[in-house]
Amino acid sequence: MSEERKKELFEQLKQGVINFDEDLVKEAANAVVAEGFSAVDAVFQGLVPGMEYVGELYEQQEYFVPELLMCADAMYAGLDILRPHMERTDLGVTGVVVMGVVQGDVHDIGKNIVKMMFDVAGFEVHDLGRDVPLEVFVEEQLRTDADLVCLSAMMTTTMVGMKDIIKQIKLKNPNAKVMIGGAPVTEDIAEKFGADGFAEDASNALKDAINMLTTLRKLKDEAESA
Amino acid sequence: MTLTPKERVLKQLAGEEIDRVPCYSGMGNVTVAGLQELGYKFPLVHGDAEMMANLAATSYKMFGYECAVVPFDFCVEAEALGCVMNAYENVEHLLYPTIKEKALHSEEELDSFPIPEDLANAGRIPVVVEAIKRLKKEFGDELPIGTYFLGPFTLGGQIYDLDLLLKYAFKKQKLIYAMLDRLADVLIRVAKIYKEAGADYLTVREMGSGTDLLSPRMWNTLIKPHLIKIISALKEMNFPNNLHICGETNLIVKNMVECGADSISVELKNDMVKTRQEIGPEPLVFGNHDAYKLLVHDSVDDVEKAVIKCLEDGVDAIWPGCDIWPEAKLENVKALVEATKKYGAEKWHRKRK
Ligand code: B12
């Protein structure tokens, strides 16, 4: 188990994601497992940096949505192989996330990109899809005991619906965090609607979510030890 | 010269000289104010020709907009091909219809899906046709009657899984090319039907193809050929036309012009000054005021400033970036029309020199 071999495989994972080469990713992921390297490291030092770089290419308009979706496929191909070899606690901040586009809105390309980032980071994502009625978010949060609910809206009319969803979720479960996003949403609106977080794009969404959940965990731990 | 809105709009699209820029759109102009005036519920207007026509006319009657446009939603062509739409009849607040059931479910269908023989009677096409006829009868002398449909790629995303369509656009270009070609043929037939019903101009809305989504390279190889096909057919049937894409379009605007439409239109995210630098003064470009914030939240003063800016930046019609947002304030839309009348000659790049 040489350090060099490990590096080589992780680099293959990264490059495979960037070049949407599913076969290369699968081959490298299988080798990681067969040769006994850490699956967690493979994800965080291979797949994740790959997706991060893809995100940069997207921001620089080097990559566009089709490219992004194909990179995601390559990333998922690796994740499917590596996940069974990971302990949930391996992941640092684990979290259960409910995600969807609010009722009346079918614009789901942005939400799918956010989902992708959460998946690769090890969150357990329950994707409700698009055009999701208010009560389904509330029910799903309760059913899965999710730490975080992510709401997406791309239109001003449908964005308004988020306010009610946030209220209902908080009413049923004051501990659940809610994060909102989508083109018409701003920091200001997020605050007005009573959301706990807002992000402009997918990588910031992930960073914020991790911060939020880390704080949440700390508070919980403190409360328990006190 | 005093022109009627119809003369102004159609002369301009035909490349003739006119007195000032028109204030109109090739997209939906539904307002809550219009719905209230008529006592209509939005979900019901999509399937009723009389309501559709009356609602479309409110933009002219209530704020002097220089057109009447039907339909209001994005599902008409998709339904004609077998999709099921949701009008949200049981939802209190205003929502736009969506496709709840796609027509195509497998890759094999993409280049061979069935097309109804009698397209004129498929889905809600007869409703749109009837609405066009009604508008034509009532306003045909003074007002241009507009209609629109989606471009082939955007329509493809309505009838088939969009994620897969986007991926196949990369991985299986040949297949998607064939699909879009098939859809272009359908759209050309729909255009004929609308033209025969009396529509004066048609907007091709290929909104799902801007650089928010696709690379300029892909736009050229996959999107452009089918738009050229449709627009050539529109020209052949003497159907005045516009090609609209919202979102970011600076990187593809030159290619949009090359599709050959009588005019193109873009939204706020397009930097019009750059666009003019790139394509020159000749092509007719409509736009590019904010259809939402400017009309819903801003003041009458802001509206006037925005009109001046659009003109100074080089547009040829004061035209929104997308459908006018329904909560638009009546006073703002009126101010938009007024400001266009006031500055539409003086600040217009074609009159300035
Ligand atoms: C593609 C598109 C469509 C496609 C949608 C296909 C699909 N399945 O998604 C179709 C053709 C179906 C469509 C339909 C309509 N559309 Co449309 N559409 C667009 C378009 C061109 C691109 C949107 C997009 O995907 N962007 C790319 C993605 C990657 O970006 P994003 O969504 O912003 O996501 C990023 C961030 O916002 C963020 N994010 C997203 N979600 C979340 C969630 C969380 C929790 C967080 C933290 C972050 C986050 O991260 C993402 C990645 O970085 C936009 C114009 C534009 N350029 O924005 C109009 C636009 C959204 N549409 C608009 C309109 C008006 C409509 C229609 C009403 C038209 C009609 N007459 O029917 C219908 C609505 C149907 C309905 N009821 O939903 C308007 C909305 C105006 C407004 N102010 O509300 C826009 C803005 C166009 C415009 N210029 O006015 N549309």
XYZ file of C-alpha atoms and ligand atoms in Angstrom:
670
model
C 0.000 0.000 0.000
C 2.236 2.698 -1.210
C 1.613 6.347 -0.739
C 2.353 6.836 -4.395
C -0.280 4.380 -5.561
C -2.820 6.068 -3.304
C -2.039 9.458 -4.795
C -2.305 8.027 -8.278
C -5.744 6.572 -7.632
C -7.053 9.741 -5.992
C -5.757 11.749 -8.928
C -7.556 9.393 -11.289
C -10.772 9.932 -9.386
C -10.341 13.664 -9.606
C -9.460 13.697 -13.298
C -12.207 11.211 -14.073
C -14.778 13.552 -12.550
C -13.378 16.591 -14.327
C -13.286 14.853 -17.709
C -16.628 13.105 -17.101
C -14.906 9.776 -17.584
C -17.209 7.395 -15.727
C -15.132 4.334 -16.588
C -11.945 5.806 -15.200
C -13.720 6.796 -11.983
C -15.224 3.318 -11.577
C -11.885 1.650 -12.227
C -10.074 3.856 -9.713
C -12.825 3.486 -7.093
C -12.764 -0.290 -7.428
C -8.988 -0.256 -7.071
C -9.253 1.877 -3.911
C -11.543 -0.732 -2.383
C -9.599 -3.765 -3.628
C -6.250 -2.418 -2.508
C -7.556 -1.419 0.887
C -7.188 2.350 0.806
C -9.540 4.531 2.788
C -12.819 5.114 0.972
C -13.372 8.327 2.903
C -10.043 9.732 1.799
C -10.808 8.694 -1.757
C -14.006 10.711 -1.647
C -12.554 13.772 0.041
C -9.210 13.809 -1.724
C -10.422 12.548 -5.097
C -14.077 13.068 -5.919
C -14.627 16.253 -3.903
C -11.650 18.196 -5.296
C -12.766 17.013 -8.729
C -16.239 18.444 -8.258
C -14.786 21.630 -6.780
C -12.683 22.136 -9.855
C -15.712 21.431 -12.045
C -17.535 24.149 -10.110
C -14.744 26.574 -10.957
C -14.851 25.662 -14.629
C -18.585 26.302 -14.541
C -18.128 29.718 -12.959
C -15.528 30.617 -15.596
C -17.989 29.585 -18.330
C -15.603 26.936 -19.455
C -18.189 24.307 -18.572
C -21.947 24.643 -18.930
C -24.872 22.691 -17.516
C -24.566 19.556 -19.726
C -20.876 19.229 -18.805
C -21.732 19.714 -15.135
C -24.370 16.985 -15.247
C -21.963 14.563 -16.866
C -19.279 15.280 -14.282
C -21.900 14.591 -11.656
C -22.649 11.221 -13.246
C -18.978 10.314 -13.050
C -18.890 11.497 -9.440
C -21.964 9.400 -8.540
C -20.441 6.347 -10.229
C -17.497 6.647 -7.833
C -19.668 7.410 -4.838
C -21.794 4.305 -5.430
C -18.697 2.123 -5.176
C -17.047 3.921 -2.265
C -20.060 4.636 -0.027
C -20.637 1.059 1.184
C -17.087 1.137 2.527
C -17.562 4.276 4.556
C -18.825 4.560 8.097
C -21.354 7.324 8.558
C -19.197 8.775 11.306
C -16.297 8.945 8.880
C -17.837 11.919 7.304
C -17.256 14.566 9.930
C -20.474 16.497 9.764
C -23.163 14.134 8.696
C -26.581 15.449 8.132
C -29.946 14.631 6.717
C -31.189 17.117 4.168
C -34.609 17.483 2.587
C -34.524 19.385 -0.660
C -36.954 20.505 -3.344
C -38.330 23.202 -5.619
C -41.494 24.814 -4.245
C -44.967 24.411 -5.651
C -45.737 25.991 -8.990
C -42.098 26.042 -9.990
C -40.474 23.552 -12.340
C -37.102 25.266 -12.591
C -34.979 22.509 -11.099
C -31.611 22.747 -12.831
C -30.157 24.877 -10.028
C -31.552 22.644 -7.312
C -30.022 19.593 -8.979
C -26.624 21.243 -8.894
C -26.983 22.045 -5.203
C -28.060 18.444 -4.549
C -24.959 17.183 -6.308
C -22.677 19.139 -3.964
C -24.516 17.850 -0.903
C -24.364 14.270 -2.158
C -20.636 14.329 -2.712
C -20.042 15.846 0.699
C -21.738 12.882 2.335
C -25.097 14.292 3.324
C -28.112 12.020 3.192
C -30.241 13.918 0.693
C -33.963 13.367 0.291
C -34.785 15.020 -3.002
C -38.474 15.830 -3.356
C -38.045 17.053 -6.931
C -39.869 20.072 -8.292
C -43.322 21.586 -7.948
C -43.518 20.340 -4.348
C -46.585 21.319 -2.269
C -45.968 23.031 1.062
C -47.173 20.200 3.255
C -44.860 17.663 1.589
C -41.794 19.565 2.841
C -43.212 19.626 6.354
C -44.124 15.927 6.306
C -40.798 14.850 4.851
C -38.869 16.848 7.435
C -40.754 15.114 10.228
C -40.502 11.687 8.608
C -36.739 11.852 8.113
C -35.992 14.037 11.130
C -33.875 16.127 8.751
C -31.398 18.630 10.154
C -31.772 20.897 7.173
C -34.470 21.710 4.638
C -33.365 23.367 1.388
C -35.960 25.243 -0.615
C -35.407 26.426 -4.156
C -37.515 28.858 -6.223
C -36.737 30.526 -9.523
C -39.751 32.768 -9.812
C -40.899 35.636 -7.713
C -44.429 34.253 -7.497
C -43.335 30.883 -6.223
C -40.658 32.329 -3.959
C -43.431 33.871 -1.867
C -44.614 30.359 -1.006
C -41.374 29.726 0.892
C -42.421 31.942 3.756
C -45.304 29.654 4.707
C -43.213 26.519 4.384
C -40.583 27.941 6.726
C -43.237 28.898 9.248
C -44.861 25.466 9.178
C -41.560 23.628 9.511
C -40.461 25.765 12.434
C -43.822 25.270 14.087
C -43.590 21.488 13.891
C -39.893 21.259 14.613
C -38.126 24.349 15.964
C -34.728 22.633 15.682
C -34.807 22.110 11.929
C -32.793 24.596 9.901
C -34.042 26.000 6.649
C -31.918 27.293 3.818
C -33.297 28.951 0.723
C -31.966 29.857 -2.704
C -32.663 30.373 -6.382
C -32.227 33.376 -8.652
C -34.820 35.786 -7.178
C -33.860 35.033 -3.560
C -31.594 37.459 -1.699
C -30.033 37.609 1.750
C -32.637 40.190 2.650
C -35.566 38.049 1.587
C -34.126 35.034 3.394
C -34.067 37.042 6.583
C -37.575 38.393 6.088
C -38.939 34.903 5.461
C -37.290 33.593 8.622
C -34.825 31.272 6.881
C -31.614 30.299 8.666
C -29.472 30.487 5.577
C -29.158 31.625 2.019
C -26.545 31.066 -0.665
C -26.052 32.361 -4.149
C -24.669 29.231 -5.638
C -24.149 25.574 -4.979
C -20.655 25.643 -3.472
C -21.577 28.400 -1.031
C -24.739 26.497 -0.187
C -22.604 23.541 0.855
C -20.181 25.662 2.898
C -23.036 27.373 4.724
C -24.767 24.086 5.390
C -21.636 22.606 6.910
C -21.154 25.674 9.107
C -24.744 25.644 10.197
C -24.753 21.976 11.109
C -21.432 22.169 12.901
C -22.790 24.914 15.110
C -25.971 22.948 15.620
C -23.981 19.880 16.729
C -21.878 21.925 19.126
C -24.968 23.412 20.730
C -26.500 19.967 21.071
C -23.347 18.507 22.591
C -23.031 21.393 25.025
C -26.649 21.017 26.036
C -26.143 17.295 26.628
C -22.951 17.642 28.654
C -24.303 20.528 30.723
C -46.782 60.637 -39.547
C -49.105 59.063 -37.015
C -49.156 55.347 -37.186
C -51.472 52.867 -35.530
C -49.687 50.380 -33.281
C -50.257 47.756 -35.946
C -48.636 49.835 -38.670
C -45.748 50.784 -36.408
C -44.972 47.229 -35.353
C -45.421 45.570 -38.730
C -43.670 48.244 -40.757
C -40.703 48.009 -38.436
C -40.554 44.221 -38.710
C -40.683 44.617 -42.478
C -37.653 46.885 -42.323
C -39.508 50.098 -43.125
C -39.058 53.447 -41.446
C -41.341 54.376 -38.565
C -41.960 57.402 -36.321
C -40.685 56.022 -32.999
C -39.981 52.715 -31.295
C -43.050 50.742 -30.270
C -43.743 49.599 -26.703
C -44.827 45.994 -26.900
C -43.851 42.363 -26.486
C -43.985 38.998 -28.177
C -44.482 37.266 -24.862
C -47.198 37.054 -22.226
C -48.621 40.247 -20.756
C -50.906 38.987 -18.021
C -51.441 41.291 -15.079
C -53.313 40.760 -11.846
C -54.940 44.121 -12.586
C -56.250 42.735 -15.879
C -57.541 39.572 -14.235
C -59.322 41.618 -11.572
C -60.855 43.982 -14.094
C -62.407 41.002 -15.862
C -63.122 38.993 -12.722
C -61.192 36.012 -14.127
C -59.231 33.315 -12.366
C -55.849 32.662 -14.033
C -56.118 28.830 -14.155
C -59.310 29.084 -16.206
C -58.086 31.387 -18.974
C -55.694 28.881 -20.542
C -58.465 26.636 -21.834
C -61.083 29.217 -22.798
C -60.608 31.172 -26.021
C -62.952 33.995 -25.067
C -61.266 34.561 -21.712
C -57.838 34.219 -23.270
C -58.627 36.859 -25.890
C -60.228 39.240 -23.406
C -57.320 38.952 -21.008
C -54.779 39.487 -23.797
C -56.638 42.637 -24.824
C -56.337 44.188 -21.355
C -52.704 45.091 -21.966
C -53.889 47.391 -24.771
C -57.134 48.554 -23.213
C -55.811 49.219 -19.727
C -52.323 50.534 -20.377
C -51.992 51.190 -24.061
C -49.519 48.422 -24.780
C -49.092 48.176 -28.539
C -50.069 44.549 -29.006
C -52.246 41.697 -27.846
C -50.484 38.360 -27.356
C -51.799 34.832 -26.757
C -51.234 32.336 -25.123
C -49.756 32.956 -21.645
C -48.125 29.661 -20.785
C -45.456 27.262 -22.053
C -47.438 24.093 -22.423
C -49.469 24.461 -25.644
C -47.146 22.713 -28.098
C -46.130 20.129 -25.505
C -49.772 19.235 -24.884
C -50.377 18.882 -28.601
C -47.617 16.250 -28.521
C -49.192 14.375 -25.633
C -48.047 16.032 -22.399
C -50.455 16.744 -19.563
C -50.456 20.222 -18.050
C -51.319 21.431 -14.583
C -53.122 24.772 -14.373
C -53.250 24.739 -10.523
C -57.004 25.215 -10.369
C -57.063 24.602 -6.637
C -54.287 26.960 -5.670
C -55.251 30.383 -4.387
C -52.281 32.485 -5.475
C -51.290 32.946 -9.097
C -49.123 30.180 -10.551
C -48.077 29.566 -14.144
C -49.068 26.216 -15.655
C -46.504 23.436 -15.741
C -46.168 20.045 -17.417
C -47.091 17.342 -14.931
C -46.707 14.412 -17.303
C -44.135 14.271 -20.043
C -44.998 12.763 -23.426
C -41.746 10.888 -23.998
C -40.233 8.370 -21.616
C -37.521 6.531 -23.498
C -34.537 7.323 -25.612
C -35.937 5.301 -28.528
C -38.867 7.679 -28.878
C -36.780 10.808 -29.272
C -36.406 10.731 -33.029
C -39.589 8.853 -33.845
C -42.328 10.093 -31.495
C -45.788 10.286 -33.035
C -47.017 13.633 -34.342
C -50.771 14.168 -34.547
C -52.056 14.197 -38.090
C -54.558 16.910 -37.244
C -52.321 19.300 -35.357
C -54.861 22.114 -35.676
C -57.153 20.202 -33.340
C -54.536 18.815 -30.979
C -54.430 19.880 -27.312
C -55.182 23.564 -26.821
C -54.058 24.700 -30.263
C -57.726 25.249 -31.253
C -58.144 27.475 -28.186
C -55.200 29.645 -29.169
C -56.461 29.755 -32.762
C -59.905 30.834 -31.644
C -58.419 33.491 -29.348
C -56.331 34.859 -32.221
C -59.445 35.030 -34.411
C -61.392 36.874 -31.749
C -58.624 39.409 -31.186
C -58.246 39.857 -34.909
C -61.944 40.534 -35.298
C -62.126 43.056 -32.496
C -58.761 44.817 -32.781
C -57.412 43.689 -36.137
C -57.405 47.153 -37.694
C -55.415 48.990 -35.075
C -53.474 46.367 -33.121
C -50.904 43.740 -34.079
C -51.934 40.315 -32.794
C -48.942 38.369 -31.554
C -48.389 34.755 -30.645
C -45.428 32.594 -29.640
C -44.131 29.097 -29.261
C -41.071 27.527 -27.675
C -37.968 26.822 -29.698
C -37.247 23.123 -30.379
C -34.721 22.656 -27.565
C -36.839 24.345 -24.903
C -39.845 22.360 -26.147
C -37.718 19.213 -25.958
C -37.222 19.908 -22.240
C -40.988 20.121 -21.802
C -41.782 16.786 -23.455
C -38.788 14.750 -22.201
C -36.653 14.657 -19.066
C -34.544 17.827 -19.182
C -31.572 16.350 -17.311
C -31.295 13.588 -19.869
C -31.865 15.963 -22.746
C -29.003 18.143 -21.522
C -26.685 15.176 -21.151
C -27.635 13.653 -24.486
C -27.091 17.046 -26.085
C -23.474 16.312 -25.309
C -23.230 12.548 -25.472
C -25.717 11.739 -28.222
C -25.709 14.801 -30.398
C -26.934 12.958 -33.469
C -29.994 11.678 -31.696
C -30.847 15.066 -30.219
C -30.234 16.735 -33.551
C -32.795 14.400 -35.105
C -35.242 15.088 -32.285
C -34.908 18.853 -32.669
C -35.333 18.574 -36.414
C -38.559 16.691 -35.869
C -39.751 19.308 -33.409
C -38.830 22.080 -35.840
C -41.134 20.472 -38.413
C -43.944 20.379 -35.852
C -43.400 24.035 -35.000
C -43.441 25.079 -38.647
C -46.836 23.416 -38.973
C -48.067 25.186 -35.829
C -46.859 28.498 -37.240
C -48.917 27.932 -40.400
C -51.992 27.300 -38.270
C -51.480 30.504 -36.259
C -50.775 32.499 -39.377
C -53.959 31.284 -41.029
C -55.896 32.203 -37.883
C -54.736 35.778 -38.391
C -51.721 36.265 -36.132
C -49.583 39.205 -37.284
C -46.254 38.204 -35.764
C -44.702 35.256 -33.964
C -41.961 35.014 -31.356
C -39.780 31.921 -31.180
C -38.829 31.530 -27.522
C -35.731 29.382 -27.274
C -35.251 30.461 -23.665
C -33.761 27.243 -22.410
C -30.710 27.544 -24.647
C -28.866 30.656 -23.426
C -25.405 30.510 -21.932
C -26.882 30.037 -18.453
C -27.317 26.512 -19.711
C -25.470 25.707 -22.942
C -22.051 26.576 -24.280
C -21.829 28.856 -27.320
C -20.226 25.956 -29.152
C -23.192 23.720 -28.510
C -25.537 26.547 -29.397
C -23.991 26.785 -32.820
C -23.920 23.122 -33.656
C -27.135 21.966 -32.034
C -29.529 24.893 -31.579
C -28.857 27.239 -34.458
C -29.551 24.945 -37.449
C -33.102 24.251 -36.285
C -33.820 27.893 -35.575
C -32.618 28.727 -39.071
C -34.963 26.097 -40.450
C -37.954 27.496 -38.568
C -37.189 31.109 -39.345
C -36.675 30.408 -43.042
C -40.075 28.757 -43.072
C -41.639 31.752 -41.285
C -40.173 34.035 -43.905
C -41.458 31.850 -46.681
C -44.981 32.149 -45.301
C -44.554 35.909 -44.770
C -44.936 35.607 -41.037
C -43.151 38.533 -39.300
C -41.052 37.179 -36.476
C -38.776 37.574 -33.501
C -36.232 35.249 -31.905
C -36.119 35.580 -28.113
C -33.715 34.137 -25.583
C -33.658 35.224 -21.960
C -30.849 34.942 -19.473
C -27.277 35.494 -20.577
C -26.901 35.887 -24.325
C -23.901 38.121 -25.015
C -21.748 35.195 -26.072
C -24.287 34.023 -28.646
C -25.984 37.218 -29.766
C -24.162 37.337 -33.066
C -25.292 33.815 -33.822
C -28.824 34.709 -32.865
C -28.747 37.463 -35.480
C -27.376 35.010 -38.031
C -30.507 32.897 -37.686
C -32.094 35.500 -39.916
C -35.187 36.494 -37.948
C -36.785 39.899 -38.631
C -35.772 40.854 -35.097
C -34.217 39.367 -31.989
C -34.959 40.128 -28.341
C -32.916 39.789 -25.188
C -33.240 40.484 -21.483
C -31.514 42.589 -18.857
C -28.614 40.162 -18.447
C -27.583 41.020 -22.009
C -25.254 44.003 -22.090
C -26.874 45.933 -24.947
C -23.943 48.287 -25.440
C -21.642 45.335 -26.037
C -24.266 43.733 -28.235
C -24.431 46.784 -30.494
C -20.648 46.888 -30.675
C -20.674 43.327 -31.800
C -23.562 43.213 -34.264
C -23.577 46.821 -35.445
C -26.533 49.195 -35.767
C -28.486 47.331 -38.459
C -30.228 44.332 -36.838
C -33.468 45.017 -34.990
C -32.957 44.218 -31.322
C -35.829 44.496 -28.844
C -35.505 44.603 -25.107
C -34.327 44.637 -22.461
C -36.052 46.095 -19.453
C -36.637 44.068 -16.316
C -40.065 42.459 -16.568
C -40.220 41.964 -12.843
C -38.509 44.448 -10.539
C -38.980 47.527 -12.700
C -42.682 46.947 -13.161
C -43.540 45.502 -9.769
C -41.358 47.369 -7.278
C -39.759 50.406 -8.835
C -41.209 53.892 -9.133
C -42.686 55.622 -12.156
C -39.507 57.685 -12.284
C -37.374 54.563 -12.421
C -39.494 53.324 -15.300
C -38.826 56.462 -17.307
C -35.100 56.200 -16.597
C -35.071 52.578 -17.655
C -36.778 53.393 -20.949
C -34.198 56.083 -21.666
C -31.381 53.694 -20.814
C -32.725 50.961 -23.088
C -32.973 53.470 -25.938
C -29.538 54.896 -25.319
C -28.077 51.409 -25.195
C -29.494 50.744 -28.631
C -32.807 48.837 -28.559
C -35.423 49.204 -31.294
C -38.497 48.473 -29.211
C -39.229 48.814 -25.524
C -39.846 45.157 -24.823
C -39.566 43.160 -21.573
C -36.945 40.480 -20.882
C -39.607 37.820 -20.454
C -43.337 37.662 -19.690
C -44.472 40.799 -17.902
C -44.664 39.869 -14.281
C -48.357 39.612 -13.251
C -48.059 41.776 -10.134
C -46.898 44.688 -12.311
C -48.302 48.000 -11.092
C -50.707 49.540 -13.543
C -49.072 52.946 -13.145
C -45.675 51.483 -13.999
C -46.820 49.803 -17.179
C -48.638 52.977 -18.179
C -45.465 54.943 -17.483
C -43.544 52.517 -19.682
C -45.850 53.268 -22.603
C -45.823 57.000 -21.913
C -42.040 57.193 -21.667
C -41.745 55.277 -24.936
C -44.008 57.797 -26.638
C -42.064 60.652 -25.128
C -38.522 59.485 -25.871
C -39.069 56.799 -28.492
C -37.970 59.014 -31.354
C -35.582 61.494 -29.759
C -33.430 58.940 -27.925
C -33.674 56.158 -30.495
C -30.337 55.339 -32.122
C -31.853 55.312 -35.591
C -33.170 58.872 -35.233
C -30.355 60.310 -33.127
C -27.827 60.614 -35.915
C -34.503 27.152 -18.186
C -35.634 28.085 -17.824
C -36.943 27.574 -17.909
C -37.250 26.111 -18.227
C -37.104 25.312 -16.898
C -36.645 23.897 -17.078
C -36.249 23.250 -15.753
N -36.656 22.017 -15.568
O -35.602 23.805 -14.914
C -38.743 26.219 -18.717
C -38.733 26.439 -20.209
C -39.648 25.023 -18.391
C -39.190 27.516 -18.030
C -40.519 27.834 -17.786
C -40.952 29.061 -17.269
N -40.183 30.127 -16.966
Co -38.267 30.054 -16.968
N -36.437 30.228 -17.121
C -35.378 29.438 -17.411
C -34.033 30.195 -17.417
C -33.705 30.512 -18.869
C -32.824 29.490 -16.805
C -32.954 29.011 -15.367
C -31.792 28.101 -14.989
O -31.916 26.898 -15.004
N -30.607 28.654 -14.704
C -29.375 27.928 -14.444
C -29.231 27.439 -13.000
C -27.966 26.629 -12.851
O -29.136 28.555 -12.142
P -30.070 28.775 -10.856
O -31.361 28.078 -11.091
O -30.107 30.208 -10.520
O -29.366 27.972 -9.666
C -28.199 28.384 -8.974
C -28.491 29.321 -7.804
O -29.684 30.076 -7.923
C -28.430 28.470 -6.582
N -29.639 27.810 -6.084
C -30.680 27.295 -6.773
N -31.544 26.692 -5.948
C -31.044 26.804 -4.700
C -31.536 26.343 -3.466
C -30.800 26.617 -2.298
C -31.322 26.123 -0.996
C -29.606 27.353 -2.380
C -28.886 27.675 -1.141
C -29.118 27.806 -3.608
C -29.834 27.528 -4.765
O -27.492 27.490 -6.916
C -27.641 27.124 -8.307
C -26.322 26.649 -8.849
O -25.251 27.535 -8.610
C -34.394 31.491 -16.591
C -33.664 32.749 -16.985
C -32.360 32.864 -16.241
N -31.331 33.060 -16.954
O -32.306 32.757 -15.044
C -35.919 31.635 -16.838
C -36.815 32.256 -15.744
C -36.465 31.681 -14.401
N -38.213 31.791 -16.152
C -39.083 32.699 -16.022
C -40.454 32.518 -16.385
C -41.344 33.755 -16.336
C -40.959 31.246 -16.759
C -42.444 30.892 -17.057
C -43.447 31.481 -16.057
C -42.834 31.309 -18.488
C -44.326 31.093 -18.839
N -44.938 32.063 -19.464
O -44.909 30.066 -18.559
C -42.387 29.344 -17.010
C -42.709 28.859 -15.590
C -43.208 27.479 -15.460
C -43.378 27.148 -13.986
N -44.574 27.332 -13.458
O -42.421 26.788 -13.331
C -38.520 33.985 -15.442
C -38.904 34.227 -13.969
C -39.166 35.694 -13.702
C -39.329 36.023 -12.237
N -38.773 37.120 -11.830
O -39.939 35.349 -11.485
C -36.975 33.832 -15.723
C -36.052 34.504 -14.692
C -36.748 34.448 -17.100
C -36.767 35.991 -17.102
N -35.759 36.575 -17.621
O -37.662 36.655 -16.668
N -38.156 28.283 -17.729
